PDB file of C-alpha atoms and ligand atoms in Angstrom:
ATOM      1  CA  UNK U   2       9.356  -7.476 -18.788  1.00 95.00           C
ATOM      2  CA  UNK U   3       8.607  -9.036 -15.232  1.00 97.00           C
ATOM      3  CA  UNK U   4       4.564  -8.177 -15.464  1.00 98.00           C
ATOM      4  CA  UNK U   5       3.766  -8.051 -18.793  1.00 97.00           C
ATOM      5  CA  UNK U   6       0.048  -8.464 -19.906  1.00 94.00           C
ATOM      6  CA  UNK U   7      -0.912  -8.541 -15.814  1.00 98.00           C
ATOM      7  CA  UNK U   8      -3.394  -5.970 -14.818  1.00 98.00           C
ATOM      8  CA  UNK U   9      -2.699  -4.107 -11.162  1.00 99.00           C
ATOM      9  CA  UNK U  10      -5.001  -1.804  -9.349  1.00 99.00           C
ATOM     10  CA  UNK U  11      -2.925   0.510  -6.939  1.00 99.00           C
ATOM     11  CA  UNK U  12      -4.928   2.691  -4.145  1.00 99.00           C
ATOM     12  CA  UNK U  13      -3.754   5.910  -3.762  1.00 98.00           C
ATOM     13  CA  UNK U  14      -1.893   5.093  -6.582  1.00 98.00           C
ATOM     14  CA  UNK U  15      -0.998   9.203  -7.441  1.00 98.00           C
ATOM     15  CA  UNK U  16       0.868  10.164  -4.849  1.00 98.00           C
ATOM     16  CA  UNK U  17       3.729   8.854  -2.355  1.00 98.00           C
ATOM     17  CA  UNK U  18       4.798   4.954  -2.547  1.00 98.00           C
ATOM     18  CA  UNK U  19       0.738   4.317  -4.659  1.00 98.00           C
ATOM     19  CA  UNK U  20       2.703   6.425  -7.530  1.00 98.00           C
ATOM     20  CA  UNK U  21       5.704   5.032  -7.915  1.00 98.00           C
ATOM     21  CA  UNK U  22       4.201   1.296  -7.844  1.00 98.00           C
ATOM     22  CA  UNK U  23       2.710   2.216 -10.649  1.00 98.00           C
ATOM     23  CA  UNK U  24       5.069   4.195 -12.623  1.00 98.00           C
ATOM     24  CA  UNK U  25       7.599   0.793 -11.738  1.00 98.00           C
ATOM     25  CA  UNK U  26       4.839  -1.718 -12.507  1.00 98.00           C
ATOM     26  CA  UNK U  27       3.951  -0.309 -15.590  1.00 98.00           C
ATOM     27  CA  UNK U  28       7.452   0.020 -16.932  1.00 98.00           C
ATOM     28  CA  UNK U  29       7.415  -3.955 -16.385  1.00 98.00           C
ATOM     29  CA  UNK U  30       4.550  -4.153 -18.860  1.00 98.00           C
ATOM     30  CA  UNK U  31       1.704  -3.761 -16.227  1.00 98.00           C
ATOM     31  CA  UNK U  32      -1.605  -2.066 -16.968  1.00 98.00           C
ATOM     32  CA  UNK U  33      -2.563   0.019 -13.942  1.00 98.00           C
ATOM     33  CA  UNK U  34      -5.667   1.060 -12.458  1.00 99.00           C
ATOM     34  CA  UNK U  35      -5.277   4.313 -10.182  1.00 99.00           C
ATOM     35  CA  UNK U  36      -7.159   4.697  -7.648  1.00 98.00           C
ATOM     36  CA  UNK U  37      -7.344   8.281  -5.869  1.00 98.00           C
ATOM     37  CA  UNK U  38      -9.427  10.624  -4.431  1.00 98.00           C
ATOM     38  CA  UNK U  39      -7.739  14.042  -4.571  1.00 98.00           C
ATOM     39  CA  UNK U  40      -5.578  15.830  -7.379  1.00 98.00           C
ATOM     40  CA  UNK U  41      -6.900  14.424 -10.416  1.00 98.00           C
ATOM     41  CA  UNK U  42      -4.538  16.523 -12.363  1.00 98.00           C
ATOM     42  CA  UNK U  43      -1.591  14.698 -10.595  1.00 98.00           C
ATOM     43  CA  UNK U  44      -3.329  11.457 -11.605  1.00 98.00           C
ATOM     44  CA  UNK U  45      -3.786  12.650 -15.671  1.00 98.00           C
ATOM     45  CA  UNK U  46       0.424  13.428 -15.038  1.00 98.00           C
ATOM     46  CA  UNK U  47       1.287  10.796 -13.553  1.00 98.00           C
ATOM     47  CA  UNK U  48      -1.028   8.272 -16.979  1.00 98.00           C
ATOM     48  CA  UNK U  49       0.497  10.697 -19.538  1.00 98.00           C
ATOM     49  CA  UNK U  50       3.925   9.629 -18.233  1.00 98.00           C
ATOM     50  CA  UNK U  51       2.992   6.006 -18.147  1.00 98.00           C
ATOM     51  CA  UNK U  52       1.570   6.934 -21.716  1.00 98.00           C
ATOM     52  CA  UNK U  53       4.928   8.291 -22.998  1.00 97.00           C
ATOM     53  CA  UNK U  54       6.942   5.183 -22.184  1.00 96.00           C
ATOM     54  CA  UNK U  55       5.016   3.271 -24.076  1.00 96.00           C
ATOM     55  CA  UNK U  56       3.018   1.424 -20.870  1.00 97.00           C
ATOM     56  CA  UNK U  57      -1.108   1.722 -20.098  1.00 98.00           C
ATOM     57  CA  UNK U  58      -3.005   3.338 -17.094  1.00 98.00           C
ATOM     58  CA  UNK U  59      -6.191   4.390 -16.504  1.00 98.00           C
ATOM     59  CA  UNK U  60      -7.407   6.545 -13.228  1.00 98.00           C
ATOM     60  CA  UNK U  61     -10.863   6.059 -11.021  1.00 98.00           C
ATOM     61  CA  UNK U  62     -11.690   8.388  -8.379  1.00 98.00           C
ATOM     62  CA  UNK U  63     -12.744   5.784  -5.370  1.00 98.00           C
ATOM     63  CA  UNK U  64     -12.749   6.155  -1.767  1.00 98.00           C
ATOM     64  CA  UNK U  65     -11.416   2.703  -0.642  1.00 98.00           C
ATOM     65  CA  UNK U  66     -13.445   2.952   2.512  1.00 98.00           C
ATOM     66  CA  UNK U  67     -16.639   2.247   0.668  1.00 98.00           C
ATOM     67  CA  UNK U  68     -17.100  -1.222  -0.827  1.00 98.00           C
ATOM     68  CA  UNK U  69     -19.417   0.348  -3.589  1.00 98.00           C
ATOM     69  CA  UNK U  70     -16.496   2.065  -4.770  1.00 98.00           C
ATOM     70  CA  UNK U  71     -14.333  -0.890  -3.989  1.00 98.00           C
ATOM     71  CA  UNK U  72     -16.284  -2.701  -6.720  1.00 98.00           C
ATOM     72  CA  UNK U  73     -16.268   0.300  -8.666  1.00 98.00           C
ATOM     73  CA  UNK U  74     -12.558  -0.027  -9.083  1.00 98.00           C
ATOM     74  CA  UNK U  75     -12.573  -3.459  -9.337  1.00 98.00           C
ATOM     75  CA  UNK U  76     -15.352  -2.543 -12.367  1.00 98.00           C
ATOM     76  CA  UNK U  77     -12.995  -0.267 -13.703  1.00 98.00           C
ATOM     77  CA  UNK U  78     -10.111  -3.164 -14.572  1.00 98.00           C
ATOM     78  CA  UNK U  79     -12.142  -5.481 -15.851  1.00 98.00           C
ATOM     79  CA  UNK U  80     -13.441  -2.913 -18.344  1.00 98.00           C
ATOM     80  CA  UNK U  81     -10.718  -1.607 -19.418  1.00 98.00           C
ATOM     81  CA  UNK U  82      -7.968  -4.871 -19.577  1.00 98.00           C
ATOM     82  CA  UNK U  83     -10.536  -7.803 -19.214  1.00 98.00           C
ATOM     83  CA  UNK U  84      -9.515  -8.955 -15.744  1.00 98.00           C
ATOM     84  CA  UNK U  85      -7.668  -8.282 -12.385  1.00 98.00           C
ATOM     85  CA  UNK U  86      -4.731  -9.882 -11.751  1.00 98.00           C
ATOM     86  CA  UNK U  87      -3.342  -8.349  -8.472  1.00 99.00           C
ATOM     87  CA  UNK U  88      -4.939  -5.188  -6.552  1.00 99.00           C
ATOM     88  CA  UNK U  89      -2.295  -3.536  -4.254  1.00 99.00           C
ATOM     89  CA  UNK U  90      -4.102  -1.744  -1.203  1.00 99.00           C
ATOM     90  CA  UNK U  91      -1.688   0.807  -0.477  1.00 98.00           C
ATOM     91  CA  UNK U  92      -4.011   4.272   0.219  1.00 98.00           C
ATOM     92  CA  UNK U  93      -3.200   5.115   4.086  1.00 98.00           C
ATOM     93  CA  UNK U  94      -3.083   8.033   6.350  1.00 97.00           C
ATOM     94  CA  UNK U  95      -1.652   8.803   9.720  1.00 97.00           C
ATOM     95  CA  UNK U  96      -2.967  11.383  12.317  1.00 97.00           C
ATOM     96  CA  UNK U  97       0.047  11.450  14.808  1.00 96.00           C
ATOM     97  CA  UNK U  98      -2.192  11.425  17.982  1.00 98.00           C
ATOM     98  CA  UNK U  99      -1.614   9.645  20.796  1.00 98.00           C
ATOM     99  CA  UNK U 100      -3.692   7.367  22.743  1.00 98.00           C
ATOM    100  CA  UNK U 101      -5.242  10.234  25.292  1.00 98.00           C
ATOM    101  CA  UNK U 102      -5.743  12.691  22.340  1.00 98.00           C
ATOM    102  CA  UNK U 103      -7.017  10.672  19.235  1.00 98.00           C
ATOM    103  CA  UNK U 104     -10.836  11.572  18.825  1.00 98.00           C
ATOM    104  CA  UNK U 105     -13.278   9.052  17.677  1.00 98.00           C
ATOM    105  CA  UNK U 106     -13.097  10.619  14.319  1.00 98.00           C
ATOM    106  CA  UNK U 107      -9.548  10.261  13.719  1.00 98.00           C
ATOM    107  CA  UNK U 108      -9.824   6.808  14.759  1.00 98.00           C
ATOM    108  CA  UNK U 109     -12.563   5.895  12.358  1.00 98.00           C
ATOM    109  CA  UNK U 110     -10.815   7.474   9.800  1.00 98.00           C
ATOM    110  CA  UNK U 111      -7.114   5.939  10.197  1.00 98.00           C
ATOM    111  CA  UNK U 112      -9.243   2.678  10.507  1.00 98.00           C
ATOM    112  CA  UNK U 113     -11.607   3.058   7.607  1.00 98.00           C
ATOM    113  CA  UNK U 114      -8.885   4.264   5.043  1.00 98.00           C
ATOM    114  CA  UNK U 115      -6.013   1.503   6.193  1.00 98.00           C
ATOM    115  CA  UNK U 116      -7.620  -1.459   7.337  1.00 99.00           C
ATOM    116  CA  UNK U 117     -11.585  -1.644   6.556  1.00 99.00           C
ATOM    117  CA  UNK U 118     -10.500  -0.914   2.617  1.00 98.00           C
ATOM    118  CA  UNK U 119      -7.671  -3.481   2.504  1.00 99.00           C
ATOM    119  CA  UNK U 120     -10.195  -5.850   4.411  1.00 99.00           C
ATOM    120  CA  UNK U 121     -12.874  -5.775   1.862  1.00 99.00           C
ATOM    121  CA  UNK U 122     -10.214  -5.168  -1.559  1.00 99.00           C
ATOM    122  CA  UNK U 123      -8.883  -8.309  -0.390  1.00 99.00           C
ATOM    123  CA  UNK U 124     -12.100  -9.923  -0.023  1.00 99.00           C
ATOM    124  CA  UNK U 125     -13.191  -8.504  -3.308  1.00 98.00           C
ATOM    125  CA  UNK U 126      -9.945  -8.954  -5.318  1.00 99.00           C
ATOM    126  CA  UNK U 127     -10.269 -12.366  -4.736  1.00 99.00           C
ATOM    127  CA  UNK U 128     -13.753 -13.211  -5.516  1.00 98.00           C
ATOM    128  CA  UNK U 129     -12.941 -11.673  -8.802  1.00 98.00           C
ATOM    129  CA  UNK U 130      -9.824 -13.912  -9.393  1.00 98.00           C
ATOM    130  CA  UNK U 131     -11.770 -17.139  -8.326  1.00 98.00           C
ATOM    131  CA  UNK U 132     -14.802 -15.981 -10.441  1.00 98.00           C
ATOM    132  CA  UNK U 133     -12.048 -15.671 -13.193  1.00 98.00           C
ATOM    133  CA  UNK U 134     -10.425 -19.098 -12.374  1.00 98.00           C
ATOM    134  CA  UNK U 135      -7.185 -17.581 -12.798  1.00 97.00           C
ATOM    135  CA  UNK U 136      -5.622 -16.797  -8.598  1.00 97.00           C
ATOM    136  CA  UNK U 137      -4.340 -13.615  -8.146  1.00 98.00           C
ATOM    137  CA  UNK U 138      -2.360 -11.548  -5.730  1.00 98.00           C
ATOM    138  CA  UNK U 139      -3.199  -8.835  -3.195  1.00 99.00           C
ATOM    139  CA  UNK U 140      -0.120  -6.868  -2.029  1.00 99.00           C
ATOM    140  CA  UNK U 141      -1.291  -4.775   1.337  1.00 99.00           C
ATOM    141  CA  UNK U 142       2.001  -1.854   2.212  1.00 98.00           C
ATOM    142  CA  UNK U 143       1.683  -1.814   5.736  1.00 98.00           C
ATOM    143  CA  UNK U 144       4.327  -0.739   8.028  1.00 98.00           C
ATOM    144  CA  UNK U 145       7.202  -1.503  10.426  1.00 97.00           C
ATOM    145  CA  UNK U 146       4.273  -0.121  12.491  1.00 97.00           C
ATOM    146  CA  UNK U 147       2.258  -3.368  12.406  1.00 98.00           C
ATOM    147  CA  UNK U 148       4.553  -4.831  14.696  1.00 96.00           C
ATOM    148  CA  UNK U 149       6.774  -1.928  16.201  1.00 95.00           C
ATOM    149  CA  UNK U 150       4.837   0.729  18.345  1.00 95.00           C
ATOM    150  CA  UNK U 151       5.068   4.179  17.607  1.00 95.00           C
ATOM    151  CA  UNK U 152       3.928   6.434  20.565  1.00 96.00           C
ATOM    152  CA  UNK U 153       1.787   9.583  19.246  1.00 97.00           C
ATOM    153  CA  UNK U 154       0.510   7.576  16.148  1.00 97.00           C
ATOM    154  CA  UNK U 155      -1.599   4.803  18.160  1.00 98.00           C
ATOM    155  CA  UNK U 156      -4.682   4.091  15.937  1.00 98.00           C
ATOM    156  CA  UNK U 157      -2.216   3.728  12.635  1.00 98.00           C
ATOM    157  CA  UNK U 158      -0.247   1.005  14.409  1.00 98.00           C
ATOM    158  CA  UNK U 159      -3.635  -0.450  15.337  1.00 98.00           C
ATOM    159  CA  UNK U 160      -4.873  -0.176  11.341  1.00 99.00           C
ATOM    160  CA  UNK U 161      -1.258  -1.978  10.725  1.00 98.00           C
ATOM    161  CA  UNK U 162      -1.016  -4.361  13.005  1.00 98.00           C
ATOM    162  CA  UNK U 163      -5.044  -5.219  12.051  1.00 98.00           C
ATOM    163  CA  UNK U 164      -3.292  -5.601   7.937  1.00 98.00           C
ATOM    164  CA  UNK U 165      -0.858  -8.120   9.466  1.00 98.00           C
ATOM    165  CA  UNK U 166      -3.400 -10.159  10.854  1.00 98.00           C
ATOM    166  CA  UNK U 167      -5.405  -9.637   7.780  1.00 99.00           C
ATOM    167  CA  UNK U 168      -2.496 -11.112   5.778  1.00 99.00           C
ATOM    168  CA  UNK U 169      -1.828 -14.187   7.277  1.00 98.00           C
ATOM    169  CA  UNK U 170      -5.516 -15.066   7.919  1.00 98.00           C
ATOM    170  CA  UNK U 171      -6.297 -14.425   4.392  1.00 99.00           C
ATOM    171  CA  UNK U 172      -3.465 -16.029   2.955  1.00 98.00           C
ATOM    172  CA  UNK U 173      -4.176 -19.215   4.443  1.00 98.00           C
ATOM    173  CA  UNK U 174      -7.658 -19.009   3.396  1.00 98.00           C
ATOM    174  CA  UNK U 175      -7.243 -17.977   0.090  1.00 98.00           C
ATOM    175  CA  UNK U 176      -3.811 -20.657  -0.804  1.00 98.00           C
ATOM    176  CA  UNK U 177      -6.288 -23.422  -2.041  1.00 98.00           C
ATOM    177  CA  UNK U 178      -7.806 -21.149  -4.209  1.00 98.00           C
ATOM    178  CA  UNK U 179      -4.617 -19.587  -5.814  1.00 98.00           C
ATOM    179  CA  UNK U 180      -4.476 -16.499  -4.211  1.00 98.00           C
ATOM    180  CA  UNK U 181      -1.683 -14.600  -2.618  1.00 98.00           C
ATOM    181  CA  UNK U 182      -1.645 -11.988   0.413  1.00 98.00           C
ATOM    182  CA  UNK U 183       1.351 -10.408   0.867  1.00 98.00           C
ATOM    183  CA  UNK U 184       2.153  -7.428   3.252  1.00 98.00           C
ATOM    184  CA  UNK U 185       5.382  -4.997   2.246  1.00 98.00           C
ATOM    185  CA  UNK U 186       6.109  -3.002   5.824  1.00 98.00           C
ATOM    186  CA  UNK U 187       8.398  -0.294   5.144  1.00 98.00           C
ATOM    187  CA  UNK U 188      10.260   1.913   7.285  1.00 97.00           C
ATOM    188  CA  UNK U 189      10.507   5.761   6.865  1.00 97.00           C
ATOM    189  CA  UNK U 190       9.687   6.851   3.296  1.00 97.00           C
ATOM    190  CA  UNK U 191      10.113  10.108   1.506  1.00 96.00           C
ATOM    191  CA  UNK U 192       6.608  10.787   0.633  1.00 96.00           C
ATOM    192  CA  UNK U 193       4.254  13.354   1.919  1.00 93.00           C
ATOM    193  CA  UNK U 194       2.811  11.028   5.039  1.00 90.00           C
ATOM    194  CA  UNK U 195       6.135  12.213   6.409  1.00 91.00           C
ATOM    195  CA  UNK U 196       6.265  15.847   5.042  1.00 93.00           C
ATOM    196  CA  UNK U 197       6.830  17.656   8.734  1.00 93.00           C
ATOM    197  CA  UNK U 198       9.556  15.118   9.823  1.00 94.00           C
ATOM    198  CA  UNK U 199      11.331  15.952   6.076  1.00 95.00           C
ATOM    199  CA  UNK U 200      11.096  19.383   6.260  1.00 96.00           C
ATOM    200  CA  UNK U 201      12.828  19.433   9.937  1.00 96.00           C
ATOM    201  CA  UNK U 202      16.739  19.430   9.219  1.00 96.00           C
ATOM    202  CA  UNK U 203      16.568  18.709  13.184  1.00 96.00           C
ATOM    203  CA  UNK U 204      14.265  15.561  13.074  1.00 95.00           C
ATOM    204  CA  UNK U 205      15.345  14.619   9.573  1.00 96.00           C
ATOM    205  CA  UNK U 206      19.270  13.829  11.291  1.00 96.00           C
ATOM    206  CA  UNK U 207      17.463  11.786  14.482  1.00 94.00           C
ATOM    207  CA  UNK U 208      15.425  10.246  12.282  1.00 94.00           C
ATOM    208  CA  UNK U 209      18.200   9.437   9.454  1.00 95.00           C
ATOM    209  CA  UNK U 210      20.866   8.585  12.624  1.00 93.00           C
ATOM    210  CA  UNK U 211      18.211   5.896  14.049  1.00 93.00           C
ATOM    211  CA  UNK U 212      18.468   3.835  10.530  1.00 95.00           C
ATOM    212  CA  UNK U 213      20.952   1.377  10.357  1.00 94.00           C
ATOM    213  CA  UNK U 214      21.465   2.444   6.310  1.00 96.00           C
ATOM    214  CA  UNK U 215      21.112   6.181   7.304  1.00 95.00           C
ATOM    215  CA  UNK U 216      18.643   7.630   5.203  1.00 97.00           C
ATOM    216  CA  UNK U 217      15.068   7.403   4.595  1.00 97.00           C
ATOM    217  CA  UNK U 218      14.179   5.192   1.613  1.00 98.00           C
ATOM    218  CA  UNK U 219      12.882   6.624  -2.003  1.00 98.00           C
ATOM    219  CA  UNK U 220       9.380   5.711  -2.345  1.00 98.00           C
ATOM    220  CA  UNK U 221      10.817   3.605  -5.584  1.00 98.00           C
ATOM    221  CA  UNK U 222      12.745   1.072  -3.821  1.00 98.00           C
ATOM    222  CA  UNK U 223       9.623  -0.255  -1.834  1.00 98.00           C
ATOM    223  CA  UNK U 224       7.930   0.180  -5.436  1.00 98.00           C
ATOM    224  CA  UNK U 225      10.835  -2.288  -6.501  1.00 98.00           C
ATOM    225  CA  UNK U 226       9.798  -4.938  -4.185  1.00 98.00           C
ATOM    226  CA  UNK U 227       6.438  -4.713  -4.942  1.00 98.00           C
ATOM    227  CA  UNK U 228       7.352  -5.417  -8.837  1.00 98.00           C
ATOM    228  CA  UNK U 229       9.412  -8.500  -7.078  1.00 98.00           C
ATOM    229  CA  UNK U 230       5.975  -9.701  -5.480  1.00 98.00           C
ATOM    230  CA  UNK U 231       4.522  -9.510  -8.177  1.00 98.00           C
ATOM    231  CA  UNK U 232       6.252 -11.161 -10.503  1.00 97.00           C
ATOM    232  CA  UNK U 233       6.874 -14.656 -11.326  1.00 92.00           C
ATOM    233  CA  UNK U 234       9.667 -14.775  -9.375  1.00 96.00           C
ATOM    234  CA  UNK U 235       8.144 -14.838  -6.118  1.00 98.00           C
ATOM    235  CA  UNK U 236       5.099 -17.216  -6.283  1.00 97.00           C
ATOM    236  CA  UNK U 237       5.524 -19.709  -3.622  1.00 98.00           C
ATOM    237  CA  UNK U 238       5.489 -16.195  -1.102  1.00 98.00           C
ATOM    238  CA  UNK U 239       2.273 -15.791   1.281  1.00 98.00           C
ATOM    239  CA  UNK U 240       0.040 -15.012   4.010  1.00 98.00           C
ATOM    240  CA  UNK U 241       3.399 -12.932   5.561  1.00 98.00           C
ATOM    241  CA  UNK U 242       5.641  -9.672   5.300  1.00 98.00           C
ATOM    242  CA  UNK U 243       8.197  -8.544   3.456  1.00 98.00           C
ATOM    243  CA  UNK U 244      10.098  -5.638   5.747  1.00 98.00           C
ATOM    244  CA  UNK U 245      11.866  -3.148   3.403  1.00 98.00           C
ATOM    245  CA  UNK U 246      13.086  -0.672   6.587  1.00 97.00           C
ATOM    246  CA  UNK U 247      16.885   0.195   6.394  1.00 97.00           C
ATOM    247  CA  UNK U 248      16.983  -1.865   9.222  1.00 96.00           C
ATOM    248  CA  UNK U 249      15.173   0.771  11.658  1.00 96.00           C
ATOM    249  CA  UNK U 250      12.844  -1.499  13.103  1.00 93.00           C
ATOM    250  CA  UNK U 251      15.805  -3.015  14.772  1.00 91.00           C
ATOM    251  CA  UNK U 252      16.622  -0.799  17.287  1.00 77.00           C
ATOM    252  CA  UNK U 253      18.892   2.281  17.044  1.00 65.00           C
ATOM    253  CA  UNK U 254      23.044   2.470  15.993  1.00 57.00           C
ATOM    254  CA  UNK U 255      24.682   2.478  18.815  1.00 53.00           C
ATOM    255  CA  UNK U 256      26.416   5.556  20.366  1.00 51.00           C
TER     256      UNK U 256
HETATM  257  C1  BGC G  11       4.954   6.060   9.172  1.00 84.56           C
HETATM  258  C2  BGC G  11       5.924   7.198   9.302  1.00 84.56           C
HETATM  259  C3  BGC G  11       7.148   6.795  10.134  1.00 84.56           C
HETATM  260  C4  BGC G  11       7.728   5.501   9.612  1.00 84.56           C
HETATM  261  C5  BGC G  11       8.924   4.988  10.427  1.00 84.56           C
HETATM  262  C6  BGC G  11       5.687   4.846   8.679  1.00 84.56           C
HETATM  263  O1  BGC G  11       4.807   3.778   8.573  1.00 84.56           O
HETATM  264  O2  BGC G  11       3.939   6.412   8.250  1.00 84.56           O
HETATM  265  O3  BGC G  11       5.262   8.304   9.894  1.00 84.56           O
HETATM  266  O4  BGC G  11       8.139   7.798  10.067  1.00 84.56           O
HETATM  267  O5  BGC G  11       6.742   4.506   9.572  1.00 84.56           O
HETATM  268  O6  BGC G  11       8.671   4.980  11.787  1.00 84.56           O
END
């Protein structure tokens, strides 16, 4: 198995592409910390499944915005597998406002939950893996949106384009000491950020017609990548991003 024996934290690992990192992480031999902060039922679901297959998971309610329970969570791994081998900061939310509409509230909030709390898991990840002497990996899932604007969603592509920065800057700090930053960017995802668009037959089709593959991607094949990260296989990969986006991000099929 490709991550046996490694220990991964996941944020807002029980629902959209958070859940099924760590349903495809553990089924490499992973044990996985989920993080969430709402349905803890889906959260006991989603360990008894892990459970069942014969893989480990435990669940910590944390809100990633706060560092206390950013070391909380980091607390939580150690406990329960001995040590942290990669953290991937994936919990994010969108508001859909646009630059003369988003209040200060939505902006602190889209900037708290996507950037501040991969800022500071980064920063704590890896004071924990040179503590331990061992490197380590953080994975950030950003977005197309950290390098493709998106009018009516302006203070997510700021929290994005704020992880791609992040990324590189902390990957070539954090090479001499063994640790890895990598940001995955996908494109359009079926998980609930994107509920409204899904449930639109009308928008679904646009949306589906401006992706080269046309179709939005299952939240498992960005989960796949992730595993690829992860893994042995891809060690000599930092400080940039891996785009998993059907091709959207370049441009539309023609007419
Ligand atoms: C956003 C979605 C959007 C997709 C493609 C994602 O990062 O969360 O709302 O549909 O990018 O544009």
């Amino acid at each position: 198995m490709l991550l046996s024996g490694k220990t991964m934290i996941v944020t807002g690992g029980n629902s959209g592409i958070g859940e099924a990192v760590v349903l495809a992480a553990a089924a490499e031999g992973a044990n996985v910390v989920i993080d969430y902060v709402a349905n803890p039922d889906e959260t006991d679901t989603i360990i008894s499944r892990v459970e069942a297959a014969g893989g480990h998971a435990v669940g910590i309610k944390a809100d990633v915005s706060k560092t206390d329970d950013l070391r909380a969570m980091i607390d939580t791994a150690v406990q329960n597998f001995g040590q942290l081998d990669v953290i991937v900061n994936n919990a994010g939310i969108e508001t859909r406002t646009s630059i003369l509409e988003t209040t200060e509230d939505d902006y602190d909030r889209v900037l708290d939950v996507n950037l501040k709390s991969a800022f500071f898991g980064t920063q704590l990840a890896a004071q924990r893996f040179i503590e331990q002497g061992t490197g380590g990996l953080v994975i950030n899932i950003s977005s197309v949106h950290e390098d493709w604007p998106m009018p009516g969603n302006v203070a997510y592509c700021v929290s994005k384009g704020g992880t791609r920065m992040l990324t590189r800057t902390a990957g070539v700090e954090l090479g001499p000491h063994g640790v890895r930053v990598v940001n995955v960017a996908p494109g359009a995802v079926a998980t609930p950020i994107n509920t409204e668009t899904l449930n639109d037959p009308e928008k679904l089709k646009e949306l589906n017609d401006s992706i080269p593959l046309g179709r939005v991607a299952e939240a498992s094949e960005i989960a796949d990548v992730v595993v690829f990260l992860a893994s042995g296989k891809a060690g000599y990969m930092t400080a940039t991003t891996v785009v998993v986006d059907g091709g959207i991000m370049q441009g539309s099929v023609g007419l």
